Coordinates of C-alpha atoms in Angstrom, one line a residue:
Chain A
M1 CA 0.5 0.3 -0.3
H2 CA 2.9 2.2 0.6
L3 CA 4.6 1.3 -2.1
L4 CA 1.6 1.9 -4.4
K5 CA 0.8 5.5 -2.9
L6 CA 5.1 6.2 -3.4
I7 CA 4.9 4.8 -6.6
L8 CA 1.9 7.2 -7.8
R9 CA 3.2 9.9 -6.5
N10 CA 6.8 9.4 -7.7
T11 CA 4.8 9.4 -10.7
L12 CA 3.3 12.2 -10.9
R13 CA 6.3 14.3 -9.8
H14 CA 7.5 15.4 -12.4
K15 CA 3.3 16.2 -13.8
L16 CA 5.5 17.2 -18.1
R17 CA 7.8 14.7 -18.3
T18 CA 5.5 11.9 -17.3
L19 CA 2.5 13.4 -19.4
L20 CA 5.8 14.0 -22.4
T21 CA 6.2 10.5 -22.1
V22 CA 2.9 8.6 -21.6
L23 CA 2.2 10.6 -24.9
G24 CA 5.1 9.5 -26.1
L25 CA 4.3 5.7 -25.4
L26 CA 0.5 6.8 -26.2
V27 CA 1.7 7.3 -30.1
A28 CA 4.3 4.6 -30.2
I29 CA 1.6 2.1 -29.0
L30 CA -1.2 3.1 -30.9
S31 CA 1.6 2.9 -34.4
F32 CA 2.2 0.0 -33.7
G33 CA -1.1 -1.1 -33.1
L34 CA -2.0 0.3 -36.6
L35 CA 1.2 -1.2 -38.8
Q36 CA -0.3 -4.4 -37.3
T37 CA -3.5 -4.2 -38.2
V38 CA -2.3 -3.3 -41.8
V39 CA -0.3 -6.8 -41.3
E40 CA -3.2 -8.6 -40.6
A41 CA -5.3 -6.8 -43.0
W42 CA -2.9 -8.2 -45.9
Y43 CA -3.5 -11.6 -44.4
S44 CA -6.7 -11.2 -44.2
G45 CA -7.8 -13.4 -47.4
S46 CA -5.5 -16.4 -46.6
K47 CA -7.0 -16.0 -42.8
A48 CA -10.6 -16.2 -44.6
A49 CA -9.8 -19.3 -47.0
A50 CA -11.9 -22.5 -46.7
P51 CA -10.0 -25.4 -45.8
D52 CA -12.4 -27.0 -48.1
R53 CA -12.1 -24.7 -51.2
L54 CA -8.8 -25.4 -53.8
I55 CA -7.9 -22.9 -56.6
T56 CA -7.0 -24.2 -59.4
R57 CA -4.9 -21.7 -62.5
N58 CA -2.6 -22.4 -65.1
S59 CA 0.3 -23.6 -64.0
V60 CA 2.7 -21.3 -66.5
S61 CA 1.2 -18.2 -64.3
L62 CA -2.0 -16.4 -62.6
V63 CA -2.7 -13.6 -65.9
V64 CA -2.9 -16.8 -68.3
P65 CA -5.5 -18.3 -68.7
L66 CA -7.2 -21.6 -69.0
P67 CA -10.1 -23.6 -71.5
V68 CA -13.9 -23.7 -69.6
H69 CA -14.6 -26.9 -70.9
Y70 CA -11.7 -28.1 -68.0
R71 CA -14.6 -26.8 -65.7
D72 CA -16.3 -30.5 -66.3
K73 CA -13.3 -32.1 -66.0
I74 CA -12.7 -30.9 -62.8
R75 CA -15.7 -31.9 -61.7
G76 CA -15.3 -35.1 -63.0
V77 CA -12.5 -35.9 -60.6
D78 CA -13.6 -38.2 -57.7
G79 CA -13.7 -36.2 -54.2
V80 CA -14.4 -32.8 -56.1
R81 CA -18.0 -31.6 -54.8
S82 CA -18.2 -28.1 -56.7
V83 CA -16.6 -26.1 -59.2
A84 CA -17.1 -23.0 -60.6
A85 CA -15.2 -21.1 -63.3
A86 CA -14.1 -17.2 -61.8
N87 CA -12.6 -14.2 -64.4
W88 CA -10.6 -10.9 -62.2
F89 CA -11.9 -8.5 -64.3
A90 CA -10.0 -4.7 -63.4
G91 CA -12.5 -2.7 -64.5
V92 CA -11.9 1.4 -63.5
Y93 CA -15.2 3.0 -61.6
Q94 CA -15.1 7.0 -62.5
E95 CA -11.6 7.0 -62.1
P96 CA -8.6 4.1 -61.1
K97 CA -8.1 5.8 -57.8
N98 CA -11.2 4.3 -57.0
F99 CA -10.4 -0.1 -56.8
F100 CA -12.7 -2.1 -56.3
P101 CA -11.9 -6.6 -56.6
Q102 CA -14.6 -7.3 -59.7
F103 CA -14.9 -11.3 -60.3
A104 CA -17.4 -12.7 -63.5
I105 CA -18.1 -15.5 -61.6
D106 CA -20.5 -19.1 -62.1
A107 CA -22.8 -17.7 -59.8
V108 CA -24.8 -20.4 -58.3
P109 CA -22.1 -23.2 -57.5
Y110 CA -19.3 -19.8 -56.9
L111 CA -21.7 -18.4 -54.5
A112 CA -23.1 -21.7 -52.4
M113 CA -19.1 -22.4 -52.1
Y114 CA -19.0 -19.7 -50.6
P115 CA -22.3 -18.6 -47.7
E116 CA -19.9 -16.6 -45.7
Y117 CA -22.3 -13.9 -48.3
R118 CA -24.9 -13.8 -46.3
I119 CA -27.5 -12.6 -50.3
P120 CA -31.6 -11.6 -48.7
E121 CA -33.1 -14.3 -50.9
D122 CA -34.8 -12.0 -53.1
Q123 CA -31.8 -10.0 -54.0
L124 CA -30.1 -13.0 -55.4
R125 CA -33.2 -14.4 -57.0
D126 CA -33.1 -10.8 -58.8
F127 CA -29.7 -11.6 -59.4
M128 CA -29.1 -14.6 -60.8
R129 CA -32.6 -13.8 -63.6
D130 CA -30.5 -10.6 -64.6
R131 CA -27.9 -11.8 -66.8
K132 CA -26.1 -8.0 -66.0
G133 CA -27.1 -7.9 -63.1
A134 CA -24.1 -7.8 -59.7
V135 CA -24.5 -8.8 -56.5
V136 CA -21.5 -5.6 -54.1
G137 CA -20.8 -6.3 -50.7
R138 CA -21.8 -4.4 -48.3
K139 CA -18.2 -2.0 -46.8
L140 CA -18.2 -2.0 -51.4
A141 CA -22.2 -0.1 -51.6
N142 CA -21.1 2.5 -49.0
T143 CA -17.5 3.4 -49.8
Y144 CA -19.7 3.9 -52.8
G145 CA -23.1 4.6 -52.1
F146 CA -24.4 1.8 -54.3
K147 CA -28.0 0.4 -53.5
V148 CA -29.9 -2.0 -55.3
G149 CA -30.9 -0.8 -59.1
D150 CA -28.2 1.1 -59.3
V151 CA -26.2 0.7 -62.5
V152 CA -22.5 0.7 -62.0
P153 CA -20.6 1.5 -65.1
L154 CA -17.4 0.1 -65.2
K155 CA -14.3 0.6 -68.0
G156 CA -12.6 -2.6 -69.0
T157 CA -8.9 -2.7 -68.8
I158 CA -8.5 -6.2 -69.4
F159 CA -11.2 -7.1 -71.1
S160 CA -11.6 -3.2 -72.8
G161 CA -15.1 -1.4 -74.0
S162 CA -17.4 0.7 -71.8
W163 CA -19.3 -2.4 -69.3
E164 CA -22.7 -1.7 -67.4
F165 CA -24.0 -3.8 -64.7
V166 CA -27.1 -3.5 -62.6
V167 CA -26.3 -4.0 -58.7
R168 CA -29.4 -6.6 -57.6
A169 CA -27.6 -7.7 -54.6
I170 CA -25.8 -6.0 -51.4
Y171 CA -24.4 -9.4 -49.4
D172 CA -24.0 -9.2 -45.6
G173 CA -20.9 -10.6 -44.1
A174 CA -21.0 -13.7 -41.8
A175 CA -18.3 -12.3 -39.7
S176 CA -16.3 -8.9 -39.2
T177 CA -13.4 -10.4 -41.2
T178 CA -15.3 -11.1 -43.9
D179 CA -14.7 -9.6 -47.5
T180 CA -17.4 -7.4 -48.6
S181 CA -15.5 -5.2 -51.0
Q182 CA -16.2 -7.2 -54.3
F183 CA -17.9 -6.4 -56.8
F184 CA -19.7 -10.4 -58.5
F185 CA -21.1 -10.8 -61.9
H186 CA -22.6 -13.3 -64.4
W187 CA -19.3 -14.9 -66.0
E188 CA -21.9 -15.6 -68.9
Y189 CA -22.8 -12.0 -69.8
L190 CA -18.9 -11.3 -69.5
N191 CA -18.4 -14.8 -71.9
E192 CA -20.9 -13.6 -74.3
S193 CA -19.7 -10.0 -74.6
V194 CA -16.8 -11.3 -75.2
R195 CA -17.7 -13.1 -77.8
T196 CA -18.3 -10.5 -79.7
R197 CA -15.6 -8.4 -78.7
A198 CA -12.7 -10.4 -79.2
P199 CA -14.4 -14.1 -80.2
Q200 CA -10.5 -15.4 -79.6
R201 CA -10.2 -14.3 -75.8
A202 CA -13.6 -15.9 -75.5
N203 CA -14.6 -19.4 -73.7
Q204 CA -10.6 -18.5 -71.3
V205 CA -11.4 -18.5 -67.1
G206 CA -9.4 -17.0 -65.1
V207 CA -9.3 -20.0 -62.1
F208 CA -11.9 -22.7 -61.2
V209 CA -12.7 -22.1 -57.5
V210 CA -13.0 -25.8 -56.8
Q211 CA -15.0 -27.2 -53.5
V212 CA -13.8 -31.1 -52.2
S213 CA -16.1 -33.2 -49.9
D214 CA -13.3 -33.8 -48.2
V215 CA -11.4 -31.8 -46.5
A216 CA -8.7 -34.4 -45.3
R217 CA -8.1 -35.2 -49.7
A218 CA -7.2 -31.8 -50.3
A219 CA -4.4 -32.0 -50.7
E220 CA -4.4 -35.9 -53.0
I221 CA -7.9 -34.0 -55.2
S222 CA -5.0 -31.2 -56.2
K223 CA -3.0 -33.6 -57.9
S224 CA -5.7 -35.7 -59.6
I225 CA -6.9 -32.4 -60.7
D226 CA -3.6 -31.5 -61.5
A227 CA -2.7 -34.9 -63.9
Q228 CA -5.3 -34.5 -66.2
F229 CA -4.1 -32.1 -67.7
G230 CA -0.4 -33.0 -67.5
N231 CA 1.7 -32.8 -71.0
S232 CA -1.5 -30.4 -71.8
A233 CA -1.2 -26.7 -73.7
A234 CA -2.8 -25.4 -70.4
E235 CA -0.9 -27.8 -67.7
T236 CA -3.1 -26.1 -64.3
L237 CA -1.7 -25.8 -60.5
T238 CA -4.0 -26.8 -58.0
E239 CA -3.9 -25.1 -54.3
T240 CA -5.9 -24.8 -51.0
E241 CA -7.2 -21.6 -51.2
Q242 CA -5.3 -20.8 -48.8
A243 CA -2.1 -20.9 -50.2
F244 CA -3.3 -19.5 -53.4
Q245 CA -3.9 -16.5 -50.8
I246 CA -0.6 -16.3 -49.1
G247 CA 0.5 -16.1 -53.1
F248 CA -0.5 -13.0 -53.6
V249 CA 1.2 -11.4 -50.5
K250 CA 4.2 -13.1 -51.2
Q251 CA 4.4 -11.1 -54.3
T252 CA 4.2 -8.6 -51.4
E253 CA 6.0 -9.6 -49.0
A254 CA 9.2 -7.3 -48.9
I255 CA 6.3 -4.2 -47.9
V256 CA 4.9 -6.4 -45.1
I257 CA 8.5 -6.9 -43.4
A258 CA 8.9 -3.1 -43.9
I259 CA 6.0 -2.5 -42.2
R260 CA 6.4 -5.5 -39.3
I261 CA 10.2 -3.5 -38.8
V262 CA 9.3 -0.4 -38.6
S263 CA 6.4 -1.3 -36.2
F264 CA 9.3 -2.7 -34.1
V265 CA 11.6 0.1 -34.3
V266 CA 8.7 2.5 -32.8
I267 CA 8.3 0.2 -30.1
F268 CA 12.6 0.0 -29.7
I269 CA 12.9 4.2 -30.1
I270 CA 9.8 5.0 -26.8
L271 CA 11.9 1.9 -25.2
A272 CA 15.3 4.4 -25.4
V273 CA 13.2 7.5 -24.7
M274 CA 11.8 5.4 -22.0
A275 CA 14.3 4.3 -20.9
N276 CA 16.3 7.5 -21.0
T277 CA 13.5 8.7 -18.8
M278 CA 14.0 6.2 -16.3
A279 CA 17.9 6.5 -16.1
M280 CA 17.1 10.3 -15.6
T281 CA 14.8 9.9 -12.3
A282 CA 16.5 6.8 -11.0
R283 CA 19.8 9.3 -11.2
E284 CA 17.5 12.8 -9.9
R285 CA 16.8 10.7 -6.8
M286 CA 19.6 8.6 -6.0
S287 CA 20.3 10.6 -3.0
E288 CA 16.5 9.4 -1.6
Y289 CA 17.0 6.0 -2.5
A290 CA 20.4 5.7 0.0
T291 CA 18.8 7.7 2.1
L292 CA 16.0 5.0 2.0
K293 CA 18.7 2.1 2.2
A294 CA 20.5 3.9 5.6
L295 CA 17.1 3.2 7.6
G296 CA 16.7 -0.1 6.2
F297 CA 15.1 -0.3 2.8
G298 CA 16.6 -3.0 1.1
P299 CA 16.9 -3.3 -3.3
G300 CA 13.3 -4.6 -3.8
F301 CA 12.1 -1.8 -2.1
L302 CA 13.9 0.1 -4.3
G303 CA 13.4 -1.5 -6.7
G304 CA 10.0 -2.1 -6.8
L305 CA 9.7 1.9 -6.9
I306 CA 11.6 2.2 -10.3
F307 CA 10.1 -0.9 -12.3
G308 CA 6.7 0.1 -10.3
E309 CA 6.5 4.1 -12.0
S310 CA 8.0 2.7 -15.6
L311 CA 5.0 0.6 -15.8
A312 CA 2.5 2.7 -14.4
I313 CA 3.6 5.1 -16.7
A314 CA 3.9 2.1 -19.7
V315 CA 0.3 0.7 -18.5
T316 CA -0.8 4.5 -18.8
G317 CA 0.2 5.3 -22.0
A318 CA -0.5 2.2 -23.6
M319 CA -3.6 1.7 -22.5
L320 CA -4.3 5.4 -24.3
G321 CA -3.3 4.0 -27.4
V322 CA -4.8 0.6 -26.9
I323 CA -8.2 2.7 -26.3
L324 CA -7.0 5.3 -29.0
T325 CA -6.0 2.4 -31.9
F326 CA -10.4 1.9 -32.7
P327 CA -11.3 5.0 -33.6
V328 CA -8.5 5.2 -35.3
A329 CA -8.2 2.4 -37.3
D330 CA -12.1 2.7 -37.8
W331 CA -11.3 6.5 -39.6
F332 CA -8.2 4.9 -41.4
A333 CA -10.1 2.1 -42.7
R334 CA -12.6 4.3 -44.4
Q335 CA -9.8 6.7 -45.6
M336 CA -8.5 3.6 -47.2
G337 CA -11.8 2.4 -48.5
T338 CA -12.3 -1.0 -50.2
L339 CA -8.2 -1.0 -50.6
F340 CA -7.9 -3.1 -47.5
P341 CA -11.6 -5.2 -47.5
V342 CA -11.1 -6.0 -44.1
F343 CA -9.5 -3.6 -41.3
E344 CA -10.2 -4.7 -38.2
V345 CA -8.1 -4.4 -34.4
S346 CA -7.6 -8.2 -33.9
M347 CA -6.9 -9.3 -29.9
H348 CA -4.1 -10.7 -30.8
T349 CA -2.9 -6.8 -31.9
V350 CA -4.6 -5.9 -28.9
W351 CA -2.0 -8.0 -26.7
S352 CA 0.9 -7.4 -28.7
Q353 CA 0.3 -3.5 -27.9
A354 CA 0.2 -4.9 -24.1
V355 CA 3.0 -7.6 -24.2
C356 CA 5.1 -4.5 -25.9
A357 CA 4.0 -1.9 -23.1
A358 CA 5.3 -3.8 -20.7
V359 CA 8.5 -4.8 -21.9
V360 CA 9.5 -1.5 -22.6
G361 CA 8.2 -0.7 -18.6
V362 CA 10.0 -4.0 -18.0
A363 CA 13.4 -2.7 -19.6
A364 CA 13.4 0.7 -19.2
A365 CA 13.3 0.0 -15.4
L366 CA 16.4 -2.5 -15.7
L367 CA 19.0 -0.7 -15.6
P368 CA 18.6 2.4 -13.5
A369 CA 16.8 -0.5 -10.6
W370 CA 19.8 -2.5 -10.8
R371 CA 22.1 0.7 -10.2
A372 CA 20.5 2.2 -7.3
A373 CA 20.2 -1.6 -6.1
Q374 CA 23.8 -1.2 -6.4
V375 CA 25.0 2.1 -5.1
R376 CA 26.8 2.9 -2.3
I377 CA 24.5 4.4 0.7
V378 CA 27.6 6.4 1.1
D379 CA 28.0 7.7 -3.2
G380 CA 24.0 8.0 -2.5
L381 CA 24.2 10.0 -0.1
R382 CA 26.4 12.6 -1.8
A383 CA 24.5 12.0 -4.6
V384 CA 22.6 15.5 -6.2
G385 CA 19.7 15.1 -6.7
Chain B
M1 CA 25.2 11.0 32.8
P2 CA 26.9 8.5 30.4
L3 CA 26.6 4.9 31.6
S4 CA 29.7 2.5 31.7
V5 CA 29.0 0.0 29.0
P6 CA 30.3 1.3 26.3
A7 CA 27.8 2.0 22.8
V8 CA 30.4 1.9 20.2
Q9 CA 34.4 0.1 20.5
I10 CA 36.9 0.7 17.9
R11 CA 40.0 -1.1 18.0
H12 CA 42.3 0.0 14.7
L13 CA 40.1 0.8 13.0
V14 CA 41.4 1.2 9.2
K15 CA 39.7 2.6 6.1
S16 CA 41.0 3.7 2.6
Y17 CA 39.7 4.8 -0.7
K18 CA 40.7 3.7 -4.3
R19 CA 40.8 6.9 -6.7
G20 CA 41.7 6.3 -9.6
G21 CA 43.4 3.8 -9.0
Q22 CA 45.7 5.2 -5.9
V23 CA 44.7 4.0 -2.4
V24 CA 44.2 7.1 -0.3
P25 CA 43.8 6.7 3.5
V26 CA 41.1 8.0 4.9
L27 CA 40.7 7.1 8.7
E28 CA 44.1 5.4 10.6
D29 CA 43.9 3.0 13.0
I30 CA 41.9 4.6 15.2
T31 CA 40.7 3.4 18.3
F32 CA 38.4 4.7 21.0
D33 CA 34.9 3.8 22.5
I34 CA 31.6 5.8 23.3
A35 CA 30.1 5.2 26.3
T36 CA 26.4 4.6 25.9
G37 CA 24.1 7.5 26.6
D38 CA 27.2 9.9 25.8
F39 CA 26.9 12.7 23.3
V40 CA 29.9 13.0 21.0
A41 CA 31.1 15.2 18.4
L42 CA 33.1 14.7 15.6
M43 CA 35.2 17.5 14.9
G44 CA 37.9 18.2 12.6
P45 CA 38.8 20.2 9.5
S46 CA 37.8 19.1 5.8
G47 CA 38.6 16.1 4.6
S48 CA 40.2 14.3 8.3
G49 CA 38.1 11.2 8.1
K50 CA 35.3 12.4 10.5
S51 CA 32.3 11.7 8.0
T52 CA 33.2 8.0 7.0
L53 CA 33.8 7.6 10.2
L54 CA 30.9 8.6 11.8
N55 CA 29.6 6.2 8.8
L56 CA 31.6 3.4 9.8
I57 CA 29.8 3.1 12.9
A58 CA 26.7 4.0 11.3
G59 CA 26.7 0.8 10.0
I60 CA 26.3 2.0 6.0
D61 CA 30.6 2.3 5.3
R62 CA 32.2 -0.6 6.0
P63 CA 36.0 -0.5 7.2
D64 CA 39.4 -2.1 5.6
S65 CA 40.2 -3.6 9.2
G66 CA 40.0 -3.4 12.9
E67 CA 37.4 -4.3 14.9
L68 CA 34.1 -2.3 15.7
I69 CA 31.5 -2.9 18.0
V70 CA 28.4 -1.0 17.9
G71 CA 25.2 -1.7 20.4
G72 CA 27.1 -5.3 21.0
T73 CA 27.7 -6.4 17.7
D74 CA 30.6 -6.9 15.8
I75 CA 28.7 -5.2 12.4
M76 CA 31.9 -6.0 10.5
T77 CA 30.5 -9.4 10.4
L78 CA 27.2 -8.6 9.1
G79 CA 25.9 -9.4 5.8
E80 CA 24.5 -7.2 3.8
A81 CA 20.5 -7.8 4.7
E82 CA 21.7 -8.6 8.3
L83 CA 23.3 -5.0 8.2
A84 CA 20.4 -2.8 7.1
D85 CA 17.8 -4.9 9.5
W86 CA 20.6 -3.8 11.9
R87 CA 20.7 -0.4 10.8
S88 CA 16.6 -0.1 11.2
R89 CA 16.4 -1.3 14.5
N90 CA 20.0 0.3 15.9
V91 CA 20.7 3.3 14.1
G92 CA 18.8 6.7 14.1
F93 CA 20.0 8.8 11.0
I94 CA 20.3 12.8 11.4
F95 CA 21.5 14.6 7.9
Q96 CA 23.0 17.9 7.1
F97 CA 20.5 18.2 4.5
Y98 CA 17.3 16.7 6.4
N99 CA 16.9 14.1 3.7
L100 CA 13.6 13.9 3.8
M101 CA 11.5 12.2 0.6
P102 CA 9.7 15.1 -0.6
V103 CA 6.2 13.6 -2.0
L104 CA 5.7 12.0 1.9
T105 CA 3.7 14.2 3.9
A106 CA 6.3 14.8 7.7
F107 CA 3.5 12.0 9.2
E108 CA 4.6 9.8 6.2
N109 CA 8.1 10.3 6.1
V110 CA 8.1 9.8 9.6
E111 CA 6.5 6.7 9.7
L112 CA 8.7 5.4 6.8
P113 CA 11.2 3.9 9.6
L114 CA 8.3 2.1 10.8
L115 CA 7.5 0.7 7.7
L116 CA 9.8 -2.3 8.4
T117 CA 8.7 -3.2 12.4
G118 CA 5.5 -5.7 11.3
L119 CA 3.6 -2.6 13.6
S120 CA -0.2 -2.2 13.0
S121 CA -0.7 1.1 11.2
R122 CA -3.0 1.9 14.7
A123 CA 0.1 1.8 16.4
R124 CA 2.3 3.3 13.9
R125 CA -0.2 6.0 14.0
E126 CA 0.3 6.4 17.9
H127 CA 4.3 6.1 17.9
V128 CA 4.5 9.0 14.9
D129 CA 1.9 11.4 16.7
M130 CA 3.9 11.5 20.2
A131 CA 7.3 11.2 17.9
L132 CA 6.1 14.7 16.7
S133 CA 4.9 16.3 19.2
M134 CA 8.3 15.2 21.2
V135 CA 9.5 18.0 18.2
G136 CA 7.1 20.3 19.0
L137 CA 5.6 19.9 15.1
A138 CA 1.9 17.6 15.7
D139 CA 0.4 20.1 14.2
R140 CA 2.4 20.4 10.9
M141 CA 1.6 16.0 10.4
E142 CA 0.6 17.0 7.4
H143 CA 2.6 18.8 5.5
F144 CA 5.2 18.4 2.5
P145 CA 8.3 19.0 3.0
S146 CA 8.6 21.9 0.9
E147 CA 5.8 23.7 2.7
L148 CA 8.1 23.4 6.0
S149 CA 11.6 25.6 6.9
G150 CA 14.3 24.1 7.4
G151 CA 14.7 23.9 10.6
Q152 CA 11.3 21.8 10.6
Q153 CA 12.6 19.6 8.3
Q154 CA 15.6 18.7 10.6
R155 CA 12.9 18.2 13.4
V156 CA 11.0 15.7 11.4
A157 CA 14.5 14.2 10.5
I158 CA 15.1 14.1 14.0
A159 CA 11.9 12.6 14.7
R160 CA 12.3 9.8 11.9
A161 CA 15.7 8.8 14.1
I162 CA 13.8 8.4 16.8
I163 CA 10.7 6.7 15.4
T164 CA 11.9 3.4 15.9
D165 CA 13.7 3.5 19.5
P166 CA 17.1 2.9 18.4
A167 CA 20.0 3.3 21.1
I168 CA 21.9 5.7 19.0
L169 CA 21.6 9.0 17.0
V170 CA 23.8 9.4 13.9
A171 CA 24.0 13.0 13.2
D172 CA 26.0 14.8 10.2
E173 CA 26.6 17.8 10.3
P174 CA 22.7 18.6 11.3
T175 CA 22.6 22.2 11.7
G176 CA 24.9 22.9 9.0
D177 CA 22.5 23.5 6.2
L178 CA 20.3 25.8 9.3
D179 CA 20.4 29.4 10.8
R180 CA 21.8 30.0 14.0
A181 CA 18.1 30.5 15.9
S182 CA 17.1 26.8 14.1
A183 CA 20.1 25.3 14.7
E184 CA 20.2 26.0 18.4
D185 CA 16.6 24.6 18.4
I186 CA 17.7 21.6 16.5
L187 CA 20.5 21.3 19.4
S188 CA 18.7 21.0 22.4
L189 CA 16.4 18.9 20.7
M190 CA 19.3 15.7 20.1
D191 CA 20.4 17.1 23.9
R192 CA 16.7 16.0 25.3
M193 CA 17.0 13.5 23.4
N194 CA 20.7 12.7 25.0
T195 CA 19.6 13.4 28.3
E196 CA 15.4 12.5 29.0
L197 CA 15.7 9.5 26.3
G198 CA 19.1 8.2 26.5
K199 CA 20.4 7.9 23.8
T200 CA 23.7 7.7 22.4
I201 CA 24.1 11.0 20.4
I202 CA 27.3 10.9 17.5
M203 CA 27.5 14.3 15.8
V204 CA 29.9 15.6 13.2
T205 CA 29.6 19.1 13.2
H206 CA 32.7 22.0 11.6
D207 CA 30.7 24.4 14.5
P208 CA 32.3 24.1 17.7
H209 CA 29.5 26.5 19.0
A210 CA 27.3 23.3 18.3
A211 CA 30.0 20.7 19.3
Q212 CA 30.3 22.8 22.8
R213 CA 26.6 20.7 23.2
A214 CA 28.3 17.7 23.5
R215 CA 29.6 15.8 26.3
L216 CA 32.4 14.8 24.6
M217 CA 34.7 16.0 22.0
K218 CA 37.3 13.9 19.5
H219 CA 39.1 15.7 17.2
L220 CA 40.3 14.5 13.3
E221 CA 43.7 14.6 12.1
K222 CA 44.5 13.2 8.3
G223 CA 42.8 10.0 9.9
V224 CA 44.4 10.6 13.6
L225 CA 42.8 11.3 16.1
A226 CA 43.7 14.2 17.8
D227 CA 43.7 14.0 21.4

């Protein structure tokens, strides 16, 4: 009780210094949390992947398409429950900066494979009936103000020309981590249009999404699918949806690594600042520590005072930083639009922030506490505070 | 009057410091006794070793060699933790600059040594009330050191020194930072501690006027007892 009282009063002794240190910690913990959230957002696609979904693509590259007739052959592979074609569309909505993912899909099997996309039945029915219909995610709809019935014009990049789609359904995510920033439309509509605009590119598919009946056999089924097309003009590479998503992230891994490093550099900087503060504090109070020692208090009590003060500052800064991370992340996500499909502060990030703050609090106090414990009383009494 | 059993027995005490690789002798072959209940003034010029001798007697520094028995305990044989425990029970400290905790009130400063005793909160309060009353600061117990004059701060320090009822009080220039009137107050208070409570007081001072309050004066010159 007395130790706590001393810690609290010592912490508030130099209010401006404490305030500035807490502020520094707040900014560091907040920055760390945001950067970690960016990293997690990068991996959100792989985390949302289902284990029973495989992706089959051209083994040469993702940009090389596959013939659509592979669909029937894949469907015939033992263990395959369902197959859906999907094409990356990459249209521009009004301006290139308005990026959001667009996919032409085999609507019925595809949407059945993604139960996490929750679509009202009547809207789904309307979408299925309209060959130019589109399903948009809630986040995307909110970002651009899309409503059911709206016409969305897209300027093709991979598939040139102007395209128009009618929003027939808006889907919500089953969980807060479900990506609701996507735009889906019928693959048949794309293929019909391509057939007239560029016939040589018709009947081609970017990837096949394959649902397996037994997750445990996913690897075996992947091999069976690829074996079907061995030594053909378009050999395939089948992998789990998660591996496919991670492959995407790996293309930008250097950025992710850089963000991770920066996030820890921020923590290291605040550790140095905090260590300096605590060293300065302990140096100023050396004669008080010596007096306490002369009165009979042991090194443990002195260590408690220094560690307690350091942790009090660290915990206060961390708490404020963690609390602020949520609204700032919300604001950041809004500014980023649909660039990050899922941008959510996870419990893992909050725990990481707490652990970093604790490490900073303890590490910053280590040297001053050791010095205070070691100082000879006669030397400490001579110290000028 | 001093009793015949010595409170402090010093035999052939030697102390030196290392400075820049050189050994600097501070005390050389010091031998004398301080009787229980005595009031001793250690005097001498700066660097004569009087504060070092006081620190050794108080158990906050270690001699190189010799014999040092304080209150019947050979404190040279005690480990750090044992020595800290011994100090808390046997020695009261009065410093030149009071050395009060600035974030604690007068009451809390005086209470500090009692936190090591296991006394109940109520018992501690009674002890502190009594000690502060003895030094004439019963009405200032909730004041912080910065709200007290130098003389009052030193009186708080004296209350803190006597709170655990130690047999020995060590005072290093207790009036060195005070004006004449306050110094007189403090010396009178120390005199009362000696005569009324029977405390053995060992005081380091430069001030001959202060030293006259002591019953015995010891002079040190270059680490050697001059008389």
